[in-house]
mmCIF file of C-alpha atoms in Angstrom:
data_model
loop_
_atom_site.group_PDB
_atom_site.id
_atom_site.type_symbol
_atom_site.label_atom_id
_atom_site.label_comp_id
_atom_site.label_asym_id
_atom_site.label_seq_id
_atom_site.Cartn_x
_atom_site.Cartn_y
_atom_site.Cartn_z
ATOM 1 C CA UNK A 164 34.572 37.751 107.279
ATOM 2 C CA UNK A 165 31.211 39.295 108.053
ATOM 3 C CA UNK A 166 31.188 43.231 108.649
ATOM 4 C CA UNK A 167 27.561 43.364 110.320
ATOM 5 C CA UNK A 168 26.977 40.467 112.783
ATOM 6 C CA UNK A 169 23.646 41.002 113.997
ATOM 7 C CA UNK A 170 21.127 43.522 115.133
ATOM 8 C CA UNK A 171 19.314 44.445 117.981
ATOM 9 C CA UNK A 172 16.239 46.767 116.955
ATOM 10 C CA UNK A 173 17.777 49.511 115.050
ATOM 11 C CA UNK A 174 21.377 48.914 117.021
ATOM 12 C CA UNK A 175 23.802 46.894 114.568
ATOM 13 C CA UNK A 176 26.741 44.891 116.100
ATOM 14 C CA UNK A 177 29.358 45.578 113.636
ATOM 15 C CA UNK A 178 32.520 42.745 113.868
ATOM 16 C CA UNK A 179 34.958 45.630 113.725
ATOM 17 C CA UNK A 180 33.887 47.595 116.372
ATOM 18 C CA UNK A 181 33.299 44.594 118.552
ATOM 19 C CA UNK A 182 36.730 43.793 118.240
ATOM 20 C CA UNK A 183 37.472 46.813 118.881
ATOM 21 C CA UNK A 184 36.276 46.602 122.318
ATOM 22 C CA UNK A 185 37.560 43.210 122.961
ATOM 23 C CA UNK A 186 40.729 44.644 122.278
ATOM 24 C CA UNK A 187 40.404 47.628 124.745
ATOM 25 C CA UNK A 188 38.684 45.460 127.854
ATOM 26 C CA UNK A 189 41.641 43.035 127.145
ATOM 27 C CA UNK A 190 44.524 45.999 127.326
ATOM 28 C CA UNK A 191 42.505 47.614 130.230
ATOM 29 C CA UNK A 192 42.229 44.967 132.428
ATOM 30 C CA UNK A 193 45.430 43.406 131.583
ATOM 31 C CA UNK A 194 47.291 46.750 132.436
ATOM 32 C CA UNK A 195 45.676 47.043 135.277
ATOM 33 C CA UNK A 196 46.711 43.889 136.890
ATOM 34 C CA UNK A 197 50.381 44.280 135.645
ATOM 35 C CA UNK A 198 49.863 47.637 137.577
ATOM 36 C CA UNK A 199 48.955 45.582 140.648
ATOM 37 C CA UNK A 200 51.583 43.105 140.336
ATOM 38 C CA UNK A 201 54.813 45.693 139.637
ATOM 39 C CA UNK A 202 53.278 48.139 142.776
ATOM 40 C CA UNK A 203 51.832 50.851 140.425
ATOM 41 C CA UNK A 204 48.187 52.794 140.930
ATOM 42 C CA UNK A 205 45.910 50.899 138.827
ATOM 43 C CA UNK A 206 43.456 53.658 138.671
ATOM 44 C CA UNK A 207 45.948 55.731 136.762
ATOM 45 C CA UNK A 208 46.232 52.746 134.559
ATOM 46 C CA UNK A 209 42.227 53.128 133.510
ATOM 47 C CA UNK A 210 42.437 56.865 133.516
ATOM 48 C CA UNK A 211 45.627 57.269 131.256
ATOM 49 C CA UNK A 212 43.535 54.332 129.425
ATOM 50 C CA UNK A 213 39.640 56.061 128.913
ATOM 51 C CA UNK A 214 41.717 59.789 128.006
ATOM 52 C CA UNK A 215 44.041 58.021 125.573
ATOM 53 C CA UNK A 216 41.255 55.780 123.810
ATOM 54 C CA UNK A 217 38.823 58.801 123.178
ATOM 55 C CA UNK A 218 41.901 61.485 122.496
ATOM 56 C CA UNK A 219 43.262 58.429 120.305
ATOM 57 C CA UNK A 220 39.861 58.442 118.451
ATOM 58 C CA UNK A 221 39.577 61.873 117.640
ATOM 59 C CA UNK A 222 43.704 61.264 116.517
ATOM 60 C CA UNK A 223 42.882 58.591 114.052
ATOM 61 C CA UNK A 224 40.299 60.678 112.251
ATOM 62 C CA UNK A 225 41.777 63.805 112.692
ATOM 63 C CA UNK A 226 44.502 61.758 110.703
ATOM 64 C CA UNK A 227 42.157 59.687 108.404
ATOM 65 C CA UNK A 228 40.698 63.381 107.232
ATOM 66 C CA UNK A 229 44.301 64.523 106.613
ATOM 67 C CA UNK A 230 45.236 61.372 104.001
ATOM 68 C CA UNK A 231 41.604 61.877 102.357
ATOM 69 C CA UNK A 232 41.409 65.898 102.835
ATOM 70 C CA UNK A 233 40.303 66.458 99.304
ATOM 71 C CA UNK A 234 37.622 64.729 99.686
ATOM 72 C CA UNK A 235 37.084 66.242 103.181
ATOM 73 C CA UNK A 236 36.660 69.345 101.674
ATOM 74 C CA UNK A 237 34.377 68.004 98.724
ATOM 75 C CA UNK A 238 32.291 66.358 100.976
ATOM 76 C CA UNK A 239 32.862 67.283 104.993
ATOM 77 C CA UNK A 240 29.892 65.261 106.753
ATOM 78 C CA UNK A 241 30.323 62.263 104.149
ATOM 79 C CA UNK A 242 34.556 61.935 105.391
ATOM 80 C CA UNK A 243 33.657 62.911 108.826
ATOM 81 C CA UNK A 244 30.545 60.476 109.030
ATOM 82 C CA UNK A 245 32.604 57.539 107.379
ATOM 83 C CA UNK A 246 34.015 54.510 109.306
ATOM 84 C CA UNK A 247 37.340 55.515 108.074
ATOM 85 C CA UNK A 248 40.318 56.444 110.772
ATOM 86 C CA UNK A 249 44.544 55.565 110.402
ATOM 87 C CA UNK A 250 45.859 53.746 113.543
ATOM 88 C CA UNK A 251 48.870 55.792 113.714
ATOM 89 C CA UNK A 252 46.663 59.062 114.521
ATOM 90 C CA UNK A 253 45.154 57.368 117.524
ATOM 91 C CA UNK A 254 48.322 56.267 118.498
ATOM 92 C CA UNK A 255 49.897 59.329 118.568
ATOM 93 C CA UNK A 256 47.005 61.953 120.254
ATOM 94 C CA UNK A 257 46.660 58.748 122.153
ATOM 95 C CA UNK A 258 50.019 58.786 123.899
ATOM 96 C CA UNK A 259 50.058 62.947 123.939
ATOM 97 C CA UNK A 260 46.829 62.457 125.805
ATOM 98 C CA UNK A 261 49.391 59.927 128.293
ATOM 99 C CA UNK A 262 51.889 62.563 128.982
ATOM 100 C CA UNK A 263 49.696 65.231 130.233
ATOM 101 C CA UNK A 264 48.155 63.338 132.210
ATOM 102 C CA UNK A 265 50.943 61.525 133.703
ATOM 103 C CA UNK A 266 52.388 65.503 133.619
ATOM 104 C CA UNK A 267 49.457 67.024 135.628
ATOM 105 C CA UNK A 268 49.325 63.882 137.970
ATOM 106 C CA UNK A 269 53.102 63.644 138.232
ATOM 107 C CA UNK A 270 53.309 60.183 137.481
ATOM 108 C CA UNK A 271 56.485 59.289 135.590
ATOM 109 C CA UNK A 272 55.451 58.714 132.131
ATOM 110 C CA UNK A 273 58.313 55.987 130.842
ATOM 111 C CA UNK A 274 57.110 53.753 133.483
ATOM 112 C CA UNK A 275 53.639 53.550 132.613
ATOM 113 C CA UNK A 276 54.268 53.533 129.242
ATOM 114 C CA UNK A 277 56.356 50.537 129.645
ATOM 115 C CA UNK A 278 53.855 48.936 131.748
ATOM 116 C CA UNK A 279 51.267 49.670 129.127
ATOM 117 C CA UNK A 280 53.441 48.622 125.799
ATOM 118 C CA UNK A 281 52.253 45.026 125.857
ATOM 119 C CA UNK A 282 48.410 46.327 126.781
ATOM 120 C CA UNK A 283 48.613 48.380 123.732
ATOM 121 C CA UNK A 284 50.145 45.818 121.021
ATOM 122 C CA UNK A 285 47.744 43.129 122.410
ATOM 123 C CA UNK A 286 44.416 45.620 121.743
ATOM 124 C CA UNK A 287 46.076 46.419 118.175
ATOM 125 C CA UNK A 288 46.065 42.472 117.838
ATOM 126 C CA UNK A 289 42.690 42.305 118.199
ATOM 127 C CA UNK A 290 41.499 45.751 116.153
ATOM 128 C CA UNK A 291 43.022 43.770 112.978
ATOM 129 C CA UNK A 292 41.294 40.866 113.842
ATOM 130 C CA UNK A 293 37.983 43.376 113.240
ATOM 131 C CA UNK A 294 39.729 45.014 110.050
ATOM 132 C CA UNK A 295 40.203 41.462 108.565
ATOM 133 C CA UNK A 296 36.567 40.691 109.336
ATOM 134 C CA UNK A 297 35.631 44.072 108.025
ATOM 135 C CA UNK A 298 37.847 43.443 104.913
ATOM 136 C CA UNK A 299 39.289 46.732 105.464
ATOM 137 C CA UNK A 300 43.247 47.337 105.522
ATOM 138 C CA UNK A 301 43.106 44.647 102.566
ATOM 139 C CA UNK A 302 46.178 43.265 100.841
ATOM 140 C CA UNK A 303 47.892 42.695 97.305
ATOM 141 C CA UNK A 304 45.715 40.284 94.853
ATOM 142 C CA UNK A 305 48.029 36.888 94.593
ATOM 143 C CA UNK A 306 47.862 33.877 93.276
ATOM 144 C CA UNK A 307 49.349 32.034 96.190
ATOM 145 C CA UNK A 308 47.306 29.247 98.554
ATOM 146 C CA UNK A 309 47.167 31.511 101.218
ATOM 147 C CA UNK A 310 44.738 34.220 99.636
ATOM 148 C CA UNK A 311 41.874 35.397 101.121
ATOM 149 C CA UNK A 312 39.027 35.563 99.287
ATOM 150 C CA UNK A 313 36.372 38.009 100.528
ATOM 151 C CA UNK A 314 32.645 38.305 99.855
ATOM 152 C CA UNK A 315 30.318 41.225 98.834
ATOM 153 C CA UNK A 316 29.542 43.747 101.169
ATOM 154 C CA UNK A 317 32.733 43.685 102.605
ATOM 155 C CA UNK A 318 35.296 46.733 102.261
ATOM 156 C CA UNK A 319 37.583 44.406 100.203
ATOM 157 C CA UNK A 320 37.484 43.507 96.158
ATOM 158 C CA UNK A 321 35.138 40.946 96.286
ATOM 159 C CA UNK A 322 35.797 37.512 94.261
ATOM 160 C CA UNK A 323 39.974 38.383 94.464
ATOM 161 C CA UNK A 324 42.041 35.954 96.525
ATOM 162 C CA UNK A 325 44.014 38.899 98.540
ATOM 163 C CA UNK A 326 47.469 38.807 100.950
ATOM 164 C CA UNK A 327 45.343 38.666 104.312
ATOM 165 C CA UNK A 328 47.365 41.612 105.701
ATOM 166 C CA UNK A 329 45.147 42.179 108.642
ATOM 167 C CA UNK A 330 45.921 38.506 109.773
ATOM 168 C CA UNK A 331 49.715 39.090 109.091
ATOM 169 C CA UNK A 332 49.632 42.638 111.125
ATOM 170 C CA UNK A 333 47.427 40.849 113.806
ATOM 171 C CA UNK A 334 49.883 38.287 114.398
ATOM 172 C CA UNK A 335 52.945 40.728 114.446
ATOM 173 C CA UNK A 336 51.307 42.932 117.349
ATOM 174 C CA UNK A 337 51.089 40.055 119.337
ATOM 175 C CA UNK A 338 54.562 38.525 118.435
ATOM 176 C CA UNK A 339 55.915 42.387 119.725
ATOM 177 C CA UNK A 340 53.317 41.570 123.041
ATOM 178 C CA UNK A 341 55.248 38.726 123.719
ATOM 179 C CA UNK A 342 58.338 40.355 122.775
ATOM 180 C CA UNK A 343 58.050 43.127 124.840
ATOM 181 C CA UNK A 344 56.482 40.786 128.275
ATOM 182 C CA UNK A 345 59.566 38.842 127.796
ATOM 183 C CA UNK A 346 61.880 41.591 127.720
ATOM 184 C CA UNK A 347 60.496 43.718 130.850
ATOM 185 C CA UNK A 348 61.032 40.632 133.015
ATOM 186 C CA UNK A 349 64.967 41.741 132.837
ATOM 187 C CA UNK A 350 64.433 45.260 132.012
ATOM 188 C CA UNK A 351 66.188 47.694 134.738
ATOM 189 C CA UNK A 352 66.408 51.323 132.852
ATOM 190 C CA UNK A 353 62.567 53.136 132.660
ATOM 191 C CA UNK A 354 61.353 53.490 129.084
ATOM 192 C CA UNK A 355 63.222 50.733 127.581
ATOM 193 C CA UNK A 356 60.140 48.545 126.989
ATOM 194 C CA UNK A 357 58.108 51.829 124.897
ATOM 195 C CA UNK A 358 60.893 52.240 123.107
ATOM 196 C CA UNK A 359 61.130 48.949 121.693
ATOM 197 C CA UNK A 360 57.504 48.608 120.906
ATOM 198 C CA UNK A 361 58.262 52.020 119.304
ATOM 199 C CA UNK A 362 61.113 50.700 117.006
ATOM 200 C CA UNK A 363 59.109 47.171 116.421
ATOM 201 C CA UNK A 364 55.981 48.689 115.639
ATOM 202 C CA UNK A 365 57.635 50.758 113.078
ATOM 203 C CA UNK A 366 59.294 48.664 111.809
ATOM 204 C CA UNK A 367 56.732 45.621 111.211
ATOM 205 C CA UNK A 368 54.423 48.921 109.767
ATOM 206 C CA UNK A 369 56.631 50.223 107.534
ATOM 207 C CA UNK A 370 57.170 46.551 105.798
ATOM 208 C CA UNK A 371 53.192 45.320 105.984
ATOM 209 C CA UNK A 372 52.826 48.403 104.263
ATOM 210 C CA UNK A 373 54.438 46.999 100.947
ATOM 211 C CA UNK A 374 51.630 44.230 100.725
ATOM 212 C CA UNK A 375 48.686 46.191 101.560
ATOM 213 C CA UNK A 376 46.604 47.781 98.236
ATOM 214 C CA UNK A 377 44.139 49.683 99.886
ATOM 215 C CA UNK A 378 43.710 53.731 99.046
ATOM 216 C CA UNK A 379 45.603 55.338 102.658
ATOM 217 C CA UNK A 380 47.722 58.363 101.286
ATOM 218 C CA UNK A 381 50.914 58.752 100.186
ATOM 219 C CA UNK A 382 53.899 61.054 100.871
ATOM 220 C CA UNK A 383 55.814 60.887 98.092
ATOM 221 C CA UNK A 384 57.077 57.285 96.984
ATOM 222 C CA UNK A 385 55.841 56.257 100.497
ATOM 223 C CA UNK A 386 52.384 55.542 101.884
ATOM 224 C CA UNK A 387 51.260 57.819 104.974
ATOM 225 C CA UNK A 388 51.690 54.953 107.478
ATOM 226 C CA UNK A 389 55.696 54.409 106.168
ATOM 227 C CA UNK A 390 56.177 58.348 106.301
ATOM 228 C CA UNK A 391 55.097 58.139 109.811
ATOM 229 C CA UNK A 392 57.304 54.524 110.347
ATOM 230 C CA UNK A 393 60.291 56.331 109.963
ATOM 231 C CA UNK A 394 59.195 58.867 111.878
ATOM 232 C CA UNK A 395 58.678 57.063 114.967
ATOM 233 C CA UNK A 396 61.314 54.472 114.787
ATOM 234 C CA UNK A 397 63.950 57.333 114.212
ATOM 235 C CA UNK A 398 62.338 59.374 116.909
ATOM 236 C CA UNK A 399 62.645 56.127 119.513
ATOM 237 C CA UNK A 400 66.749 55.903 118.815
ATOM 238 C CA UNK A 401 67.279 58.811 119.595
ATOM 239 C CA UNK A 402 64.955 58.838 122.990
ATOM 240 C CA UNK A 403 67.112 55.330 123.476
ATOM 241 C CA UNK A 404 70.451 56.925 123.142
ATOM 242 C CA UNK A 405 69.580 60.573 124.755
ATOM 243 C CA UNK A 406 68.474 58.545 127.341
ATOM 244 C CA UNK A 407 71.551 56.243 127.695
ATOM 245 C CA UNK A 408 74.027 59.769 127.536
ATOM 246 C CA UNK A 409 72.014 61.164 130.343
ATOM 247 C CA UNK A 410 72.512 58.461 132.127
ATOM 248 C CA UNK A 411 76.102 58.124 131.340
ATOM 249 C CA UNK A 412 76.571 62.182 132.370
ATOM 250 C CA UNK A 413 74.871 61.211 135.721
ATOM 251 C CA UNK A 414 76.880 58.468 136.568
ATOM 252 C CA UNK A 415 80.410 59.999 135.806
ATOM 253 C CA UNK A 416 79.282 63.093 137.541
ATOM 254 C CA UNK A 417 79.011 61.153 140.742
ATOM 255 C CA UNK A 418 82.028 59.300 139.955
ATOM 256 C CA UNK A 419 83.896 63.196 139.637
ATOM 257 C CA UNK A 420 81.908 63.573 143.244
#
């Protein structure tokens, strides 16, 4: 739990960041040699990856200025300058950023998107590694063994054994990894695979969300991050079952033929 790890002259390794770009080499590479393996172009793999992880970026603090705009518009270059950003902004510009390119190349989106599911839950694996070694994204002060104590200087309450709900998130993301590798073994329909990391994503979101404490924004009763939960998880059913009645139109129209 150490936010700055070392420096090199005035250049300052921060743990966060480094994870950061642990976790994108990892979902890089790894896509592209699933792209290999399952015959698709790997060089579309590392393009849709380099315009989603910059678009994705400018998404999560696009987002992040959003949840604290009053203070954006207190203080613009203090928001904008902070190392504040909200995953599910990247996530989505991220994946807009996917579509036009796959649109303007004519790639079929689904199936890179499923190829790139696991990539994607894996490098979120590793970005709450860095938040939990940042002390950001903190949880709930408790009492039980498991708390997480962290030290000054971190983003955290210092001196308050905390839920460790960056380990807890960490661990999901690659549980849905593993979920979703498993599943695309037997997978035949296209978009199956984004869809559930869609609906599991959500889902495990929306319920870490309870045990976090940190300020992120609220919509109502709900934080930001649940708003958007239910959001996307709704939004997936009904690509799942739109999806399945196409298909089911298709197939009794060329029964009719």
């Amino acid at each position: 739990m150490k936010n700055d790890l070392f420096s090199i002259g005035p250049l300052t390794i921060h743990s966060y960041g480094l994870m950061i770009a642990l976790g994108i080499l990892v979902c890089v590479f790894m896509g592209m040699y699933r792209a290999k393996k399952h015959g698709y172009q790997d060089e579309a793999v590392l393009d849709i990856a380099i315009f989603g992880i910059l678009s994705g970026f400018i998404g999560a603090k696009l987002l992040y200025v959003l949840v604290e705009f009053k203070s954006f518009l207190a203080n613009p270059m203090n928001v904008l300058g902070s190392e504040g950003f909200v995953v599910y902004g990247g996530i989505i510009v991220g994946a807009l950023a996917g579509v036009i390119y796959c649109r303007v190349k004519k790639l079929p989106f689904w199936e890179y998107f499923d190829l790139l599911a696991p990539s994607i839950a894996i490098a979120q694996g590793f970005g709450r590694i860095g938040c939990f070694l940042a002390g950001c994204c903190y949880g709930r002060p408790t009492d039980a063994f498991w708390g997480i104590t962290f030290p000054e200087k971190s983003f955290a309450p210092a001196g308050i054994p905390l839920i460790p709900t960056q380990l807890i998130s960490s661990a999901g993301d690659f549980i849905i990894a593993g979920i979703l590798l498993l599943y695309s073994k037997n997978n035949k329909h296209s978009g199956n695979v984004g869809i559930l990391y869609m609906i599991l994503y959500g889902i495990g979101r929306f319920l870490i969300e309870f045990l976090r404490s940190d300020d992120r924004g609220m919509v109502g009763m709900l934080s930001t991050s649940q708003f958007i939960s239910i959001g996307i998880v709704l939004l997936a059913f009904l690509l799942f079952f739109r999806k399945k009645i196409f298909k089911n139109t298709k197939s009794d129209k060329k029964e009719d033929a």
